[in-house]
CSV table of C-alpha atoms and ligand atoms in Angstrom, one decimal:
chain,number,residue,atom,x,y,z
J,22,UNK,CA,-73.0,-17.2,83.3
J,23,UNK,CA,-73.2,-14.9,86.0
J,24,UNK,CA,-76.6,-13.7,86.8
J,25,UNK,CA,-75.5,-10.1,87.8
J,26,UNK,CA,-74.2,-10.1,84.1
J,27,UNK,CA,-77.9,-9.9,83.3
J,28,UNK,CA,-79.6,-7.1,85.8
J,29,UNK,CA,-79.6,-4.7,83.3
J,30,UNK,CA,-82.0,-6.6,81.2
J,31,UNK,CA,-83.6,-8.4,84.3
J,32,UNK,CA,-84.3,-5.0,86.1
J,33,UNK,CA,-86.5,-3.9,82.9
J,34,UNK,CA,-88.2,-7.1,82.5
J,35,UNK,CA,-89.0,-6.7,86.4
J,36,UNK,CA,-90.2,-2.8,85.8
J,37,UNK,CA,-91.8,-3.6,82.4
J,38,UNK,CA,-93.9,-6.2,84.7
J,39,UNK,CA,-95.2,-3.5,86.7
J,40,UNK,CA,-95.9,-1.4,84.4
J,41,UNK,CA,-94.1,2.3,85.2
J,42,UNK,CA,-90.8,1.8,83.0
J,43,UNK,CA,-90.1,5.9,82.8
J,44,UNK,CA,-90.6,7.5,80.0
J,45,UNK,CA,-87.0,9.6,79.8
J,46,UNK,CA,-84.1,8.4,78.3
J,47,UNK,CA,-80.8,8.3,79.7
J,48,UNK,CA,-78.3,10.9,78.5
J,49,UNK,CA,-74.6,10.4,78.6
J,50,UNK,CA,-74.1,8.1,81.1
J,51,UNK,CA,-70.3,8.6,80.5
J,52,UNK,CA,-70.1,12.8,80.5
J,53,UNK,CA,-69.3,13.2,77.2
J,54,UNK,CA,-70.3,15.5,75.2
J,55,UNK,CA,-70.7,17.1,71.5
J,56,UNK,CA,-71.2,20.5,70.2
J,57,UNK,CA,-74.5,21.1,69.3
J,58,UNK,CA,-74.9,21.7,65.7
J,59,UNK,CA,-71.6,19.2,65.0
J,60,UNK,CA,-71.0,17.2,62.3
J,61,UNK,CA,-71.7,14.9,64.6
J,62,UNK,CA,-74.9,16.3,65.7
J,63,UNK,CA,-76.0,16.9,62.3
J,64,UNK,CA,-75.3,13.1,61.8
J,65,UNK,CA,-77.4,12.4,64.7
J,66,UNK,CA,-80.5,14.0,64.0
J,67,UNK,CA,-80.3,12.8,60.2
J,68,UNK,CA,-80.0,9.0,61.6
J,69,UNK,CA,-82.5,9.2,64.8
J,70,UNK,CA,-84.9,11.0,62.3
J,71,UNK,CA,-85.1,8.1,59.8
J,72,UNK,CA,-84.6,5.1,62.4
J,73,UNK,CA,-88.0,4.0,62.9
J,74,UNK,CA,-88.8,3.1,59.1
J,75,UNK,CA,-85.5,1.5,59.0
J,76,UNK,CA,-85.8,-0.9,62.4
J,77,UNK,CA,-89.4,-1.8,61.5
J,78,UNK,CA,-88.4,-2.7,57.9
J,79,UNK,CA,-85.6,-5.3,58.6
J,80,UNK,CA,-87.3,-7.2,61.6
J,81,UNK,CA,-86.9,-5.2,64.4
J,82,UNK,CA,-82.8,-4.5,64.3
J,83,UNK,CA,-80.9,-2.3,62.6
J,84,UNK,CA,-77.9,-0.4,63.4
J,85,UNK,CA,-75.7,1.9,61.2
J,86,UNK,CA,-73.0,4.6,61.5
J,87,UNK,CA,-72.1,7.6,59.8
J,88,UNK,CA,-69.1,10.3,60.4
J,89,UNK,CA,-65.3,10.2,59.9
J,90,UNK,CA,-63.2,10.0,62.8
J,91,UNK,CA,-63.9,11.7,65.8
J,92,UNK,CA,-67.2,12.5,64.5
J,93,UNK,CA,-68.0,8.9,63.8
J,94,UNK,CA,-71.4,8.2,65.4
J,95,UNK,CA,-72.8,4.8,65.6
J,96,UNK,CA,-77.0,4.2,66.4
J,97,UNK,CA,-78.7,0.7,66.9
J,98,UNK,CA,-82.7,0.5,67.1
J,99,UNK,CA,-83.9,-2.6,68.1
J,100,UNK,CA,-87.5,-4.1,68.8
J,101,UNK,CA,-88.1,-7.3,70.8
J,102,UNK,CA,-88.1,-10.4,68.1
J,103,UNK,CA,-91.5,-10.9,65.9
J,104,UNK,CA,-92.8,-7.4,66.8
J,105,UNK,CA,-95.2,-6.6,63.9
J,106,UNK,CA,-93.5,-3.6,61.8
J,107,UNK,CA,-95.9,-0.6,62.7
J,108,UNK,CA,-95.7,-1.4,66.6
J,109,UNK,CA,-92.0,-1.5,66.6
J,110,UNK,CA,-92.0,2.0,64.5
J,111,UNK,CA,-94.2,3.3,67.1
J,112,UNK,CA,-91.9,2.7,70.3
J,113,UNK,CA,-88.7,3.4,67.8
J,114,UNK,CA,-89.9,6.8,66.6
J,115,UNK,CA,-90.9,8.6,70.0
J,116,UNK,CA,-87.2,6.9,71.7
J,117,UNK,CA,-85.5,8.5,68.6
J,118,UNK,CA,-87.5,11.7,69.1
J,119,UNK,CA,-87.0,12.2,73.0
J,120,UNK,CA,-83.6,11.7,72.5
J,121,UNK,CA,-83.4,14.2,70.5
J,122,UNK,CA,-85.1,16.8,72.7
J,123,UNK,CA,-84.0,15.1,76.2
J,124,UNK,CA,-80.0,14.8,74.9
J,125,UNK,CA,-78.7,18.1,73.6
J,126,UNK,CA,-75.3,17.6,74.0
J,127,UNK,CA,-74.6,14.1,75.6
J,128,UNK,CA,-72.6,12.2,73.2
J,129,UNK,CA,-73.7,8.4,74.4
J,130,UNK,CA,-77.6,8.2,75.0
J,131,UNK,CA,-80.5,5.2,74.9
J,132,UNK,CA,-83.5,4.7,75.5
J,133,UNK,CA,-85.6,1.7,76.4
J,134,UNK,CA,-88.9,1.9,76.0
J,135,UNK,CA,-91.9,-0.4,76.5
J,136,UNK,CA,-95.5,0.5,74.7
J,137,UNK,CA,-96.9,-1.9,72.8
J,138,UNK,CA,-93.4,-4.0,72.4
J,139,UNK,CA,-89.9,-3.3,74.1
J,140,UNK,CA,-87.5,-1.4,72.3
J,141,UNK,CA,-84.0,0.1,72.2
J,142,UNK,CA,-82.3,2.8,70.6
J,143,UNK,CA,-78.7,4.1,71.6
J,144,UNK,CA,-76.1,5.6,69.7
J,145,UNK,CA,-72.3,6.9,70.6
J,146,UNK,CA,-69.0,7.5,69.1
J,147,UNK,CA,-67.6,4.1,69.5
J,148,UNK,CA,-69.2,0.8,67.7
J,149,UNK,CA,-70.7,-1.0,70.7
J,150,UNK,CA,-72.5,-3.5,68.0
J,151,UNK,CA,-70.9,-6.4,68.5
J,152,UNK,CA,-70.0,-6.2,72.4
J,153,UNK,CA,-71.3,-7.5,75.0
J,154,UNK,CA,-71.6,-4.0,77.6
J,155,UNK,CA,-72.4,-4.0,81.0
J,156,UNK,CA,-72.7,-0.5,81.2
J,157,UNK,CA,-74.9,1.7,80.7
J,158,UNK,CA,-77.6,0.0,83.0
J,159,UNK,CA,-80.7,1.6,84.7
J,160,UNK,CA,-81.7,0.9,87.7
J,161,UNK,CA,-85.7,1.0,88.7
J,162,UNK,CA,-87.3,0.0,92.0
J,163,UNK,CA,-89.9,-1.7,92.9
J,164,UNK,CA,-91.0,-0.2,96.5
J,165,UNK,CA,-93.9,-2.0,97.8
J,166,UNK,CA,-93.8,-5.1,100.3
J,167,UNK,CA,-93.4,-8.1,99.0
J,168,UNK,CA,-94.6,-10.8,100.8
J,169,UNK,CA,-94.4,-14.7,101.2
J,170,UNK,CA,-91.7,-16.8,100.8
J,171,UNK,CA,-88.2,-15.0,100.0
J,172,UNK,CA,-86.3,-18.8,99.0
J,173,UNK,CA,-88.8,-19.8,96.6
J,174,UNK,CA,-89.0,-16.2,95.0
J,175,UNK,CA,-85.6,-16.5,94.4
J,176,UNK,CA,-85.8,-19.7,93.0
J,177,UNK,CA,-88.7,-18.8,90.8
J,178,UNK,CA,-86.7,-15.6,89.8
J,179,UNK,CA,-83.5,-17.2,89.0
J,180,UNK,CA,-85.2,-19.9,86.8
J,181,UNK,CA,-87.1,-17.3,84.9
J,182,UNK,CA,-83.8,-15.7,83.6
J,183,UNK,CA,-82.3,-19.0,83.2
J,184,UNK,CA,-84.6,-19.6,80.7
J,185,UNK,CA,-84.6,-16.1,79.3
J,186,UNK,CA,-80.8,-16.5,78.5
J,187,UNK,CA,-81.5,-20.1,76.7
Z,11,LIG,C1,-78.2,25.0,65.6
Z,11,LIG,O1,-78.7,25.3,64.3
Z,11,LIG,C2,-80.1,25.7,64.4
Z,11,LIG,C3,-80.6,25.8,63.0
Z,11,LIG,O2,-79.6,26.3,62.2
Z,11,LIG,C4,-80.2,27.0,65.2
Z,11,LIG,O3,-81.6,27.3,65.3
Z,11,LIG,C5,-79.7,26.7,66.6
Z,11,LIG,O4,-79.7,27.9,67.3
Z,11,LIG,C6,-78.3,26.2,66.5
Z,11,LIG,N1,-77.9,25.9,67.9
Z,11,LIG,C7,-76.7,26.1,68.3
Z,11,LIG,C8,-76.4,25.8,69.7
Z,11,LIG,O5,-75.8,26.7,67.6
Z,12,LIG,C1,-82.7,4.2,56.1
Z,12,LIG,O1,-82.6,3.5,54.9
Z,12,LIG,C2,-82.6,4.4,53.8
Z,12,LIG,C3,-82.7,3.6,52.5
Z,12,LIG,O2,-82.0,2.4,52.7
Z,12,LIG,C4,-81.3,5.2,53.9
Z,12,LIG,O3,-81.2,6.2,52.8
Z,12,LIG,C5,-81.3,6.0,55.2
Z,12,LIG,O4,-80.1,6.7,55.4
Z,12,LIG,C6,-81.4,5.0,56.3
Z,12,LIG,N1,-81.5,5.7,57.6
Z,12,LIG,C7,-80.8,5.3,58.6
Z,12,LIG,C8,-81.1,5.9,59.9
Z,12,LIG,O5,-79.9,4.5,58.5
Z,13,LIG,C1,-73.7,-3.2,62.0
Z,13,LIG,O1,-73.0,-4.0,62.9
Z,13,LIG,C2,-72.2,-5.0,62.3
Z,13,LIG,C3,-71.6,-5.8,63.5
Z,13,LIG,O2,-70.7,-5.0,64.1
Z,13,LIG,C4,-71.2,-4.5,61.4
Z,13,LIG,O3,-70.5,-5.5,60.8
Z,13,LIG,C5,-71.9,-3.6,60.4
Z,13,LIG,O4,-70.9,-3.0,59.6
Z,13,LIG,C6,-72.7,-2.6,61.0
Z,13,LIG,N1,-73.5,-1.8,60.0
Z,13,LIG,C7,-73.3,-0.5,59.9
Z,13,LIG,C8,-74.0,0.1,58.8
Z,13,LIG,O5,-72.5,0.1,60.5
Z,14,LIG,C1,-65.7,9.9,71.9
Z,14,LIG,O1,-65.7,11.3,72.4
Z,14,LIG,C2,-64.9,11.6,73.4
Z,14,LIG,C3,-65.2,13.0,73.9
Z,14,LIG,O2,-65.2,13.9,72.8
Z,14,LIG,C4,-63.4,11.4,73.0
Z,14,LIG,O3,-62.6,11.6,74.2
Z,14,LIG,C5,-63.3,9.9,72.6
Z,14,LIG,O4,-62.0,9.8,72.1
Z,14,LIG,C6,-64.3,9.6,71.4
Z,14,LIG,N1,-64.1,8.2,71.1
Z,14,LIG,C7,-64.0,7.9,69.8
Z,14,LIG,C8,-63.9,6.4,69.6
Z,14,LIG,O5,-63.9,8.7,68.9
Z,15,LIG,C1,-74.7,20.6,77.6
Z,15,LIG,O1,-75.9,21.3,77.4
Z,15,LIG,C2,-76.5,21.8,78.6
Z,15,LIG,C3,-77.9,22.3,78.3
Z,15,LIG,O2,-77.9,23.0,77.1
Z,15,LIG,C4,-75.5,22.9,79.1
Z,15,LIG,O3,-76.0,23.4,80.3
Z,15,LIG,C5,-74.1,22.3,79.3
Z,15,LIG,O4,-73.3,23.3,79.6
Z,15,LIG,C6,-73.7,21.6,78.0
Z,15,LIG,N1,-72.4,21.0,78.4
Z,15,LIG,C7,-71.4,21.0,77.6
Z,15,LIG,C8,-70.1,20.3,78.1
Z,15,LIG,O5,-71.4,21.5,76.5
């Protein structure tokens, strides 16, 4: 397996370990968009509104979707594994809520957060449940010096996701 496959996931571990993961979520990566008070968008707020309670009471993942047709739209919360119910409600529940206030009109939006767990929340109008996407990513940077030994940094970094993926 290709590491690149993985940056998406390796460039949050790297920001979650410096601690300034942003707090805004990501609205329609892919510019499209829904008319605010849509079925869809009705759909939307009734699902994001009640997500929390839901991920935090089946073990951290749930997804669900809710529409006909076009109008289909498909959310997944998830918390990292063996995150203790009431934590993972409280980083679901303000990622459902900003993308609510942050994503008026952006048809695919997520949101990773990290506060006292990691979590996720996404939804769109296609089932990405069962795929493996490489899109969307976000990208965060790290701008101070690093110093020391650039081989062995490597090495250190590339067994640290090896063992992630296991
Ligand atoms: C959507 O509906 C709400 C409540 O009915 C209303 O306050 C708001 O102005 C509407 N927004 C649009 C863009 O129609
Ligand atoms: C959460 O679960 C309740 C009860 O199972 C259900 O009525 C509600 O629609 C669910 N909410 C979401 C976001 O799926
Ligand atoms: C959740 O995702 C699984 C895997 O794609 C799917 O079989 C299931 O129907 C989905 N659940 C809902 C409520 O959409
Ligand atoms: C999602 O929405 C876009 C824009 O409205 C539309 O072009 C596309 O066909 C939709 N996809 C699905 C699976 O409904
Ligand atoms: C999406 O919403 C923004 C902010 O309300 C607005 O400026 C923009 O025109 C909307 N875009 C579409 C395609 O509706």
């Amino acid at each position: 397996m290709s590491l690149n496959y993985l940056s998406p996931i390796l460039c949050f571990v790297l920001a979650l370990s410096f601690g300034y993961v942003s707090a805004e979520p990501s609205c329609g990566g892919d510019s499209l968009f829904f008319r605010p008070n849509s079925t869809y968008d009705i759909n939307r707020r009734l699902l994001l509104s009640t997500l929390a309670s839901n991920v935090s009471s089946r073990d951290g993942f749930y997804n669900v979707s809710l529409g006909e047709g076009t109008e289909r739209i498909y959310v997944l919360g998830l918390c990292i594994p063996g995150t203790d119910p009431k934590v993972c409600s409280e980083c679901i529940q303000p990622a459902s809520d900003g993308l609510l206030k942050n994503c008026p009109n952006q048809t695919d939006s997520w949101d990773w957060r990290a506060a006292n767990t990691l979590c996720f929340v996404r939804y769109s109008n296609h089932s990405f449940f069962t795929q493996i996407g490489l899109e969307p990513t976000q990208q965060e940077f790290y701008d101070i010096d690093v110093t020391g030994d650039a081989a062995e940094y490597k090495r250190s970094w590339e067994g640290l996701m090896e063992r992630m993926i296991s």
